Amino acid sequence: MEYINNIYDYQKAEIIAQPEQKTHRAIIAQGTVNQTIQLNVKAMENSSLELHICNIIDNEDTIKYDIDVTAEENSNVTLSVVSIKGKNVDVNINVNIIGKNAEVNLPGLLLPSKNQSFTYHSNVIHKSGGSTTIQKVRTVADDNGYGDFFGIIKVDPNAQKSVTEQVNNNILLSTDARIESKPQLEIYADDVKCSHGSTTGMLDQEAIFYMRSRGISQKTAQNLLLEAFINEVIENLSQDNEYKDFVKDQIANKLGME
Amino acid sequence: MLEIKDLHASVNGKEILKGINLNIEKGKVYAIMGPNGSGKSTLASVIAGNEVFDVTQGSITLDGKDLLKLKPEERAAEGVFLAFQYPVEIPGVSINNFMKAAINEQRKYRGQEPMPAPDFLKLIKEKKELVALDKKLDGRSVNQGFSGGEKKKLEVFQMAMLNPKVAVLDETDSGLDIDALRIVAEGVNKLKSEDNAFIIITHYQRLLDYITPDVVHVLYNGRIIKTGDRNLVLELEKTGYDELKKQADELYK
């Protein structure tokens, strides 16, 4: 994994995975940042492309991403977004699947808390058949935090045998927190397997009582449930443990876990 | 050890427990029987500290300590354990992590250091064997995808791990086949000691074929309407609750 710690080098960048090559990068947006980042991402035939974005910018700052992704035949693409800190973090993703048998994975995790607004908008188009898109985005909103998931997956008429799975699960930790969720499917082919879903709720109070009855404090019980909810996204981000551990540390830091 | 005096409890303004008196002594096994809807599970939940129920009157003390002032987790650390009638599934939390958190937070409450990892692993191995917990459940999330029998065994396993002073088993026999029932009963019999007590809540006599109670109470309509020894179980099995219910309805009408 190649780490990009200085986001200024990436205001307008192209990331290309050449045929048969692996390109794995992680953008760590941190510190004082008020930017729009435009990324042009291309996974060529038989390539493996991972692009991970972790947002831990200062709490007064704003960052916006416009990301265009093209997936060619047999490419394997992961584009992940984890938004932990910042005043406004807005991510717009357009994915064009133009080749057959591409695999696209779009995991996301938004953790807005006090005065934070994190949005995730995506538009995925299957233009060619036999490809797969898996999009699992989770939000945990605390205080008056705002999380917004808006995702379209569109399957063109000639993209037969497409497989898509889109699911957005959200947890509200406070009555002032707000979450909007709009998963959408547009299917114009008749031989496809597509699903989408969305859930939003508070933490399972029965599970919390069950844990407390074993001697686990309210706070620890809540953290164990949150950790489990979050880890399901983190574990599937990448094979790269170093990056996953980095993200876990940042999250633990934010949520005040041990 | 555990004293319950004139306990009244309600849920959403409806009174479920209408004056329960119980004196639970060390080294004994108590059975609380009674028809459905009599308040048995409510009593178990109130002892454990479920905040869904409002205690409107009375007291619960454990070795003189006022349990009603304590949070559920504090009661657990004082030695109260509830085996749930419907154990809750906790996706993504492994059995080992769950137990480690429970044991160490209880120790913290009691001013003890966390249990050293080798001791913990030894304990968990020993207690898994005690309830014949299937090896295939290792590393699984708490109760997730477990059969009814596996869930109940996991309750007894947790009880063994936490070694409570007073264990309340809420309908632990429901949904068990005969083999699982025997394993659960054997687990309880092995854990029984001079220093602890068990309260077995059940609708049927089935579990009591394997665990012999010292005292049997019959709970009906929020009150204990009869108390006896183990022979009461057999009597009830023959006659059912109808006669007792009629007498109680007459008495409290």
Coordinates of C-alpha atoms in Angstrom, one line a residue:
Chain A
M1 CA 0.0 0.0 0.0
E2 CA 1.3 3.4 -1.0
Y3 CA 0.3 6.1 1.5
I4 CA -0.6 9.7 0.3
N5 CA -0.3 11.9 3.4
N6 CA -0.1 15.2 1.6
I7 CA -3.4 15.7 0.0
Y8 CA -2.2 18.9 -1.8
D9 CA -0.3 16.7 -4.3
Y10 CA -3.7 15.1 -5.1
Q11 CA -6.0 18.0 -5.9
K12 CA -6.3 16.8 -9.4
A13 CA -4.8 13.4 -9.9
E14 CA -5.1 10.4 -12.1
I15 CA -4.7 7.0 -10.6
I16 CA -4.3 4.2 -13.1
A17 CA -3.8 0.5 -12.6
Q18 CA -2.1 -0.8 -15.7
P19 CA -3.2 -4.2 -17.2
E20 CA -2.1 -7.1 -15.0
Q21 CA -0.8 -4.7 -12.4
K22 CA -1.7 -3.9 -8.8
T23 CA -2.1 -0.3 -7.7
H24 CA -3.0 0.0 -4.0
R25 CA -3.1 3.5 -2.4
A26 CA -4.5 5.1 0.7
I27 CA -5.2 8.8 0.9
I28 CA -5.0 10.0 4.5
A29 CA -6.7 13.5 4.5
Q30 CA -5.5 15.0 7.8
G31 CA -4.8 18.4 9.4
T32 CA -5.9 21.7 8.0
V33 CA -7.6 21.1 4.7
N34 CA -10.2 23.1 2.8
Q35 CA -10.1 21.5 -0.7
T36 CA -11.9 19.9 -3.5
I37 CA -10.1 16.8 -4.7
Q38 CA -10.7 15.6 -8.2
L39 CA -9.6 12.1 -8.9
N40 CA -9.7 10.2 -12.1
V41 CA -9.4 6.5 -11.4
K42 CA -9.0 3.8 -14.0
A43 CA -8.6 0.1 -13.6
M44 CA -7.4 -1.4 -16.8
E45 CA -8.0 -5.0 -18.0
N46 CA -7.1 -7.6 -15.4
S47 CA -5.7 -5.0 -13.0
S48 CA -6.2 -4.8 -9.2
L49 CA -6.9 -1.3 -7.9
E50 CA -7.5 -0.3 -4.3
L51 CA -8.1 3.3 -3.4
H52 CA -8.8 3.9 0.3
I53 CA -9.7 7.3 1.6
C54 CA -9.6 8.1 5.3
N55 CA -10.8 11.5 6.4
I56 CA -9.4 12.8 9.7
I57 CA -9.2 16.5 8.9
D58 CA -9.5 19.3 11.5
N59 CA -12.9 19.8 12.9
E60 CA -13.3 23.2 11.4
D61 CA -12.4 22.1 7.9
T62 CA -14.1 21.0 4.8
I63 CA -13.1 18.6 2.1
K64 CA -14.9 17.5 -1.0
Y65 CA -14.2 14.7 -3.4
D66 CA -15.3 14.2 -7.0
I67 CA -14.1 10.7 -8.0
D68 CA -14.6 9.2 -11.4
V69 CA -13.9 5.5 -11.7
T70 CA -13.7 3.4 -14.8
A71 CA -13.5 -0.4 -14.5
E72 CA -12.4 -2.4 -17.5
E73 CA -12.7 -6.1 -18.2
N74 CA -11.8 -8.4 -15.4
S75 CA -10.6 -5.6 -13.2
N76 CA -10.9 -5.8 -9.5
V77 CA -11.6 -2.4 -7.9
T78 CA -12.0 -1.4 -4.2
L79 CA -12.8 2.2 -3.4
S80 CA -13.4 2.7 0.3
V81 CA -14.3 5.8 2.2
V82 CA -14.0 6.2 5.9
S83 CA -14.9 9.7 7.3
I84 CA -14.0 10.1 11.0
K85 CA -13.2 13.8 11.5
G86 CA -13.9 17.1 9.8
K87 CA -16.7 19.7 9.7
N88 CA -17.9 18.8 6.2
V89 CA -16.8 15.8 4.3
D90 CA -18.6 15.3 1.0
V91 CA -17.8 12.4 -1.3
N92 CA -19.2 12.0 -4.8
I93 CA -18.3 8.9 -6.7
N94 CA -19.1 7.9 -10.2
V95 CA -18.3 4.5 -11.3
N96 CA -18.5 3.3 -14.9
I97 CA -18.2 -0.4 -15.4
I98 CA -17.3 -0.7 -19.1
G99 CA -15.8 -4.2 -19.3
K100 CA -17.1 -7.7 -18.6
N101 CA -16.6 -9.5 -15.3
A102 CA -15.3 -6.6 -13.3
E103 CA -15.6 -6.7 -9.5
V104 CA -16.3 -3.5 -7.8
N105 CA -16.3 -3.1 -4.0
L106 CA -17.5 0.1 -2.4
P107 CA -17.3 -0.1 1.4
G108 CA -18.0 3.1 3.4
L109 CA -18.1 4.2 7.0
L110 CA -19.3 7.6 8.2
L111 CA -19.0 8.5 11.8
P112 CA -20.4 12.1 12.2
S113 CA -20.6 13.5 15.7
K114 CA -20.9 17.0 17.1
N115 CA -21.3 19.6 14.3
Q116 CA -20.1 17.2 11.6
S117 CA -21.8 16.5 8.3
F118 CA -20.5 13.6 6.3
T119 CA -22.1 12.7 3.0
Y120 CA -21.6 9.9 0.5
H121 CA -23.1 10.0 -2.9
S122 CA -22.5 7.5 -5.6
N123 CA -23.6 6.6 -9.0
V124 CA -22.6 3.3 -10.4
I125 CA -23.4 2.2 -14.0
H126 CA -23.0 -1.3 -15.3
K127 CA -22.5 -0.8 -19.0
S128 CA -21.2 -4.3 -19.6
G129 CA -22.4 -7.7 -18.5
G130 CA -21.2 -10.2 -15.9
S131 CA -19.8 -7.7 -13.5
T132 CA -20.4 -7.4 -9.7
T133 CA -20.8 -4.3 -7.5
I134 CA -20.9 -4.7 -3.7
Q135 CA -21.6 -1.5 -1.8
K136 CA -21.9 -1.7 2.0
V137 CA -22.0 1.7 3.7
R138 CA -22.6 2.1 7.4
T139 CA -23.1 5.3 9.5
V140 CA -22.9 5.9 13.2
A141 CA -24.2 9.3 14.1
D142 CA -23.8 10.9 17.5
D143 CA -24.6 14.3 19.1
N144 CA -26.1 16.5 16.3
G145 CA -24.0 14.7 13.6
Y146 CA -25.4 14.3 10.1
G147 CA -24.9 11.4 7.8
D148 CA -26.2 11.1 4.3
F149 CA -26.1 8.1 1.9
F150 CA -27.4 8.5 -1.6
G151 CA -26.5 5.7 -3.9
I152 CA -27.7 4.7 -7.3
I153 CA -26.8 1.5 -9.1
K154 CA -27.9 1.4 -12.7
V155 CA -27.8 -1.7 -14.9
D156 CA -27.9 -0.9 -18.6
P157 CA -30.0 -3.1 -21.0
N158 CA -27.0 -4.9 -22.4
A159 CA -25.3 -5.5 -19.0
Q160 CA -26.9 -9.0 -18.5
K161 CA -25.7 -11.3 -15.7
S162 CA -24.8 -8.3 -13.5
V163 CA -24.8 -8.9 -9.8
T164 CA -25.2 -5.9 -7.4
E165 CA -25.7 -5.7 -3.7
Q166 CA -26.3 -2.4 -2.0
V167 CA -26.9 -2.0 1.7
N168 CA -26.8 0.9 4.0
N169 CA -27.1 0.3 7.8
N170 CA -27.2 3.1 10.2
I171 CA -27.1 3.7 14.0
L172 CA -28.3 6.8 15.8
L173 CA -26.6 7.3 19.1
S174 CA -28.4 10.5 20.0
T175 CA -31.9 11.9 19.5
D176 CA -30.3 15.0 17.9
A177 CA -28.4 13.0 15.3
R178 CA -29.8 12.8 11.7
I179 CA -29.3 10.3 9.0
E180 CA -30.7 10.3 5.4
S181 CA -30.5 7.1 3.4
K182 CA -31.5 6.7 -0.3
P183 CA -30.4 3.4 -1.8
Q184 CA -31.6 3.2 -5.4
L185 CA -31.6 0.6 -8.1
E186 CA -32.4 1.2 -11.8
I187 CA -32.5 -2.0 -13.7
Y188 CA -32.9 -2.2 -17.5
A189 CA -31.7 -5.7 -18.1
D190 CA -33.7 -8.8 -17.3
D191 CA -31.2 -11.4 -16.3
V192 CA -29.5 -9.9 -13.2
K193 CA -29.3 -10.4 -9.5
C194 CA -29.7 -7.1 -7.7
S195 CA -30.6 -6.2 -4.1
H196 CA -30.7 -3.2 -2.0
G197 CA -31.7 -2.3 1.5
S198 CA -31.4 0.2 4.3
T199 CA -31.8 0.1 8.1
T200 CA -31.6 2.9 10.7
G201 CA -32.1 2.5 14.4
M202 CA -30.7 2.9 17.9
L203 CA -28.4 0.3 19.5
D204 CA -30.2 -2.9 20.6
Q205 CA -31.3 -2.2 24.1
E206 CA -32.0 -5.9 24.8
A207 CA -28.4 -6.8 23.9
I208 CA -27.1 -4.0 26.2
F209 CA -29.2 -5.2 29.1
Y210 CA -28.0 -8.8 28.4
M211 CA -24.4 -7.6 28.6
R212 CA -24.9 -5.5 31.6
S213 CA -26.5 -8.5 33.4
R214 CA -23.1 -10.1 33.0
G215 CA -21.3 -7.3 34.7
I216 CA -20.3 -5.3 31.6
S217 CA -20.9 -1.5 32.1
Q218 CA -23.3 0.4 29.9
K219 CA -20.4 2.2 28.2
T220 CA -18.4 -1.0 27.4
A221 CA -21.6 -2.8 26.2
Q222 CA -22.3 0.1 23.9
N223 CA -18.7 0.1 22.6
L224 CA -18.7 -3.7 22.0
L225 CA -21.8 -3.3 19.9
L226 CA -20.4 -0.4 18.0
E227 CA -17.1 -2.0 17.5
A228 CA -18.9 -5.1 16.0
F229 CA -21.0 -2.9 13.7
I230 CA -18.0 -1.0 12.5
N231 CA -15.6 -3.9 12.2
E232 CA -17.8 -5.6 9.7
V233 CA -16.9 -2.8 7.3
I234 CA -13.3 -2.5 8.3
E235 CA -12.5 -6.2 8.0
N236 CA -13.6 -6.1 4.4
L237 CA -11.8 -3.0 3.4
S238 CA -8.6 -4.6 2.2
Q239 CA -6.2 -7.5 2.7
D240 CA -3.8 -5.0 4.1
N241 CA -3.7 -5.3 7.9
E242 CA -1.5 -2.2 8.4
Y243 CA -4.1 0.1 6.8
K244 CA -7.0 -1.6 8.7
D245 CA -5.2 -1.2 12.0
F246 CA -4.5 2.4 11.2
V247 CA -8.2 3.0 10.6
K248 CA -9.2 1.0 13.7
D249 CA -6.9 3.2 15.8
Q250 CA -8.4 6.4 14.4
I251 CA -11.9 5.2 15.2
A252 CA -11.0 3.9 18.7
N253 CA -9.5 7.3 19.2
K254 CA -12.7 9.1 18.2
L255 CA -15.1 6.9 20.1
G256 CA -13.0 6.9 23.2
M257 CA -12.5 3.1 23.2
E258 CA -9.6 1.4 24.8
Chain B
M1 CA -28.3 -14.3 51.7
L2 CA -30.8 -12.9 49.2
E3 CA -33.8 -11.3 50.9
I4 CA -36.9 -10.1 49.0
K5 CA -39.5 -8.3 51.1
D6 CA -42.9 -7.2 50.0
L7 CA -41.8 -6.7 46.4
H8 CA -44.2 -4.9 44.1
A9 CA -43.3 -4.2 40.5
S10 CA -45.1 -3.0 37.5
V11 CA -44.6 -2.5 33.8
N12 CA -46.4 0.4 31.9
G13 CA -48.4 1.1 35.0
K14 CA -49.7 -2.5 35.3
E15 CA -48.8 -4.2 38.5
I16 CA -47.2 -7.7 37.9
L17 CA -45.7 -8.5 41.3
K18 CA -48.0 -7.8 44.2
G19 CA -45.9 -8.4 47.3
I20 CA -43.3 -11.1 47.0
N21 CA -41.4 -12.4 50.1
L22 CA -38.5 -14.7 49.6
N23 CA -35.6 -15.7 51.7
I24 CA -32.8 -17.4 49.7
E25 CA -30.2 -19.1 51.8
K26 CA -26.8 -20.3 50.9
G27 CA -26.4 -23.9 49.7
K28 CA -30.0 -24.4 48.7
V29 CA -31.9 -24.8 45.5
Y30 CA -35.3 -23.1 45.1
A31 CA -37.9 -23.8 42.5
I32 CA -40.4 -21.2 41.5
M33 CA -43.3 -22.7 39.7
G34 CA -46.5 -21.4 38.4
P35 CA -48.8 -21.0 35.4
N36 CA -48.0 -18.8 32.5
G37 CA -48.4 -15.1 33.2
S38 CA -48.0 -15.4 36.9
G39 CA -45.0 -13.1 37.1
K40 CA -42.1 -15.6 37.2
S41 CA -40.0 -14.0 34.5
T42 CA -40.8 -10.5 35.9
L43 CA -39.4 -11.5 39.2
A44 CA -36.2 -12.8 37.5
S45 CA -35.9 -9.6 35.5
V46 CA -36.4 -7.4 38.6
I47 CA -33.7 -9.2 40.5
A48 CA -31.3 -8.7 37.6
G49 CA -32.2 -5.0 37.4
N50 CA -34.1 -4.8 34.1
E51 CA -35.1 -1.1 33.9
V52 CA -38.2 -2.0 31.9
F53 CA -39.9 -2.8 35.2
D54 CA -40.7 -0.2 38.0
V55 CA -40.3 -1.4 41.5
T56 CA -43.0 0.4 43.4
Q57 CA -42.6 -1.1 46.8
G58 CA -40.5 -3.5 48.8
S59 CA -36.8 -4.4 48.9
I60 CA -34.2 -6.8 47.6
T61 CA -31.0 -7.2 49.5
L62 CA -28.0 -9.4 48.9
D63 CA -25.9 -10.0 52.1
G64 CA -27.5 -6.9 53.5
K65 CA -26.7 -4.7 50.4
D66 CA -29.6 -2.9 48.8
L67 CA -29.7 -4.3 45.2
L68 CA -32.4 -1.9 44.1
K69 CA -29.9 0.9 44.3
L70 CA -27.4 -0.9 42.0
K71 CA -27.2 -1.0 38.2
P72 CA -27.5 -4.4 36.5
E73 CA -23.8 -4.6 36.0
E74 CA -23.1 -3.8 39.7
R75 CA -25.6 -6.5 40.8
A76 CA -23.7 -8.9 38.6
A77 CA -20.4 -8.0 40.2
E78 CA -22.1 -8.5 43.6
G79 CA -22.9 -12.0 42.6
V80 CA -26.3 -12.0 40.9
F81 CA -26.7 -14.0 37.6
L82 CA -29.7 -14.4 35.4
A83 CA -29.9 -17.2 32.9
F84 CA -32.2 -15.7 30.3
Q85 CA -35.3 -17.4 29.0
Y86 CA -34.5 -15.9 25.6
P87 CA -30.8 -15.3 25.4
V88 CA -30.0 -12.4 23.1
E89 CA -27.9 -12.7 19.9
I90 CA -25.0 -10.3 19.7
P91 CA -23.6 -10.2 16.2
G92 CA -19.9 -9.5 15.9
V93 CA -19.1 -10.0 19.6
S94 CA -17.2 -13.3 20.1
I95 CA -18.0 -15.5 23.1
N96 CA -14.4 -15.1 24.4
N97 CA -14.4 -11.3 24.1
F98 CA -17.8 -11.1 25.8
M99 CA -16.6 -13.3 28.7
K100 CA -13.3 -11.4 29.0
A101 CA -15.1 -8.1 29.3
A102 CA -17.6 -9.5 31.8
I103 CA -15.0 -11.1 34.1
N104 CA -12.6 -8.1 34.0
E105 CA -15.3 -5.5 34.6
Q106 CA -16.6 -7.5 37.5
R107 CA -13.1 -7.7 38.9
K108 CA -12.6 -4.0 38.4
Y109 CA -15.8 -3.4 40.4
R110 CA -14.4 -5.5 43.2
G111 CA -11.0 -3.7 43.1
Q112 CA -9.2 -6.6 41.5
E113 CA -6.6 -6.6 38.6
P114 CA -7.8 -8.0 35.3
M115 CA -7.5 -11.8 35.0
P116 CA -4.1 -12.8 33.4
A117 CA -4.7 -14.2 29.9
P118 CA -3.4 -17.8 30.6
D119 CA -5.7 -18.1 33.6
F120 CA -8.6 -16.9 31.5
L121 CA -7.9 -19.4 28.7
K122 CA -7.6 -22.2 31.3
L123 CA -10.9 -21.2 32.9
I124 CA -12.8 -20.9 29.6
K125 CA -11.5 -24.4 28.5
E126 CA -12.5 -25.9 31.8
K127 CA -16.0 -24.4 31.7
K128 CA -16.7 -25.3 28.1
E129 CA -16.0 -28.9 29.0
L130 CA -18.4 -28.6 31.9
V131 CA -21.4 -27.9 29.7
A132 CA -20.0 -29.9 26.8
L133 CA -20.1 -26.8 24.6
D134 CA -19.6 -27.8 21.0
K135 CA -16.2 -27.0 19.6
K136 CA -17.8 -25.7 16.5
L137 CA -19.1 -22.7 18.5
D138 CA -15.5 -21.5 19.3
G139 CA -15.0 -18.1 17.8
R140 CA -18.6 -17.6 17.1
S141 CA -20.6 -14.5 18.0
V142 CA -22.6 -14.7 21.2
N143 CA -25.8 -16.8 20.6
Q144 CA -25.8 -15.9 16.9
G145 CA -27.3 -18.7 14.9
F146 CA -27.3 -21.0 17.9
S147 CA -30.1 -23.6 18.3
G148 CA -32.3 -23.3 21.4
G149 CA -30.3 -25.9 23.2
E150 CA -27.0 -24.3 22.4
K151 CA -28.2 -21.0 23.7
K152 CA -29.3 -22.5 27.0
K153 CA -26.0 -24.3 27.3
L154 CA -24.2 -21.0 26.7
E155 CA -26.2 -19.5 29.6
V156 CA -25.0 -22.3 31.9
F157 CA -21.4 -21.8 30.6
Q158 CA -21.5 -18.1 31.4
M159 CA -22.9 -18.9 34.8
A160 CA -19.9 -21.3 35.4
M161 CA -17.5 -18.6 34.2
L162 CA -18.9 -15.9 36.5
N163 CA -19.4 -18.1 39.5
P164 CA -22.3 -16.1 41.0
K165 CA -23.6 -16.2 44.6
V166 CA -27.2 -16.4 43.4
A167 CA -28.2 -17.7 40.0
V168 CA -31.7 -17.3 38.7
L169 CA -32.5 -19.7 35.8
D170 CA -35.5 -18.4 33.9
E171 CA -37.3 -21.2 32.1
T172 CA -33.9 -22.7 31.2
D173 CA -35.7 -25.9 30.4
S174 CA -37.9 -24.5 27.7
G175 CA -36.9 -25.5 24.2
L176 CA -34.5 -28.2 25.3
D177 CA -34.4 -31.7 24.2
I178 CA -33.7 -34.4 26.8
D179 CA -29.9 -34.6 26.2
A180 CA -29.5 -30.8 26.5
L181 CA -31.7 -30.8 29.5
R182 CA -29.5 -33.3 31.2
I183 CA -26.3 -31.4 30.4
V184 CA -27.8 -28.2 31.7
A185 CA -28.9 -30.0 34.9
E186 CA -25.6 -31.6 35.4
G187 CA -23.9 -28.2 34.9
V188 CA -26.0 -26.8 37.7
N189 CA -25.4 -29.8 40.0
K190 CA -21.7 -29.4 39.5
L191 CA -21.8 -25.7 40.3
K192 CA -23.9 -26.1 43.4
S193 CA -21.9 -25.4 46.6
E194 CA -22.3 -24.4 50.2
D195 CA -21.7 -20.8 49.2
N196 CA -24.2 -20.3 46.4
A197 CA -27.9 -20.6 45.8
F198 CA -30.0 -21.4 42.7
I199 CA -33.5 -20.1 41.9
I200 CA -35.0 -22.3 39.2
I201 CA -38.0 -20.8 37.5
T202 CA -40.0 -23.3 35.6
H203 CA -43.4 -24.1 34.3
Y204 CA -42.9 -27.9 34.3
Q205 CA -41.4 -30.4 36.7
R206 CA -39.1 -31.8 33.9
L207 CA -35.9 -30.0 34.9
L208 CA -36.7 -30.8 38.6
D209 CA -36.3 -34.5 37.8
Y210 CA -32.6 -33.7 37.5
I211 CA -32.1 -30.9 39.9
T212 CA -33.6 -31.5 43.3
P213 CA -35.0 -28.4 44.9
D214 CA -34.9 -27.9 48.7
V215 CA -37.8 -25.4 48.6
V216 CA -40.7 -25.1 46.1
H217 CA -42.7 -21.9 45.7
V218 CA -45.8 -21.5 43.6
L219 CA -46.3 -18.1 42.1
Y220 CA -49.6 -17.0 40.8
N221 CA -50.9 -13.6 39.9
G222 CA -47.9 -11.8 41.3
R223 CA -48.0 -13.6 44.7
I224 CA -46.5 -16.7 46.2
I225 CA -49.6 -18.8 47.0
K226 CA -48.0 -22.0 48.2
T227 CA -44.6 -23.2 49.6
G228 CA -43.5 -26.7 50.1
D229 CA -40.6 -29.2 49.7
R230 CA -39.8 -31.3 46.7
N231 CA -43.0 -33.3 47.1
L232 CA -45.0 -30.3 46.1
V233 CA -43.5 -30.7 42.6
L234 CA -45.0 -34.2 42.3
E235 CA -48.3 -33.1 43.7
L236 CA -48.6 -30.3 41.2
E237 CA -47.7 -32.6 38.4
K238 CA -50.7 -34.7 39.4
T239 CA -53.3 -32.1 40.2
G240 CA -52.2 -29.1 38.1
Y241 CA -52.5 -25.5 39.2
D242 CA -56.3 -25.2 39.0
E243 CA -57.2 -26.0 42.6
L244 CA -54.5 -23.7 43.9
K245 CA -55.6 -20.9 41.5
K246 CA -59.2 -21.2 42.7
Q247 CA -58.2 -20.9 46.3
A248 CA -55.9 -17.9 45.6
D249 CA -58.6 -16.2 43.5
E250 CA -61.0 -16.6 46.4
L251 CA -58.5 -15.3 48.9
Y252 CA -57.4 -12.2 47.0
K253 CA -60.6 -11.2 45.2

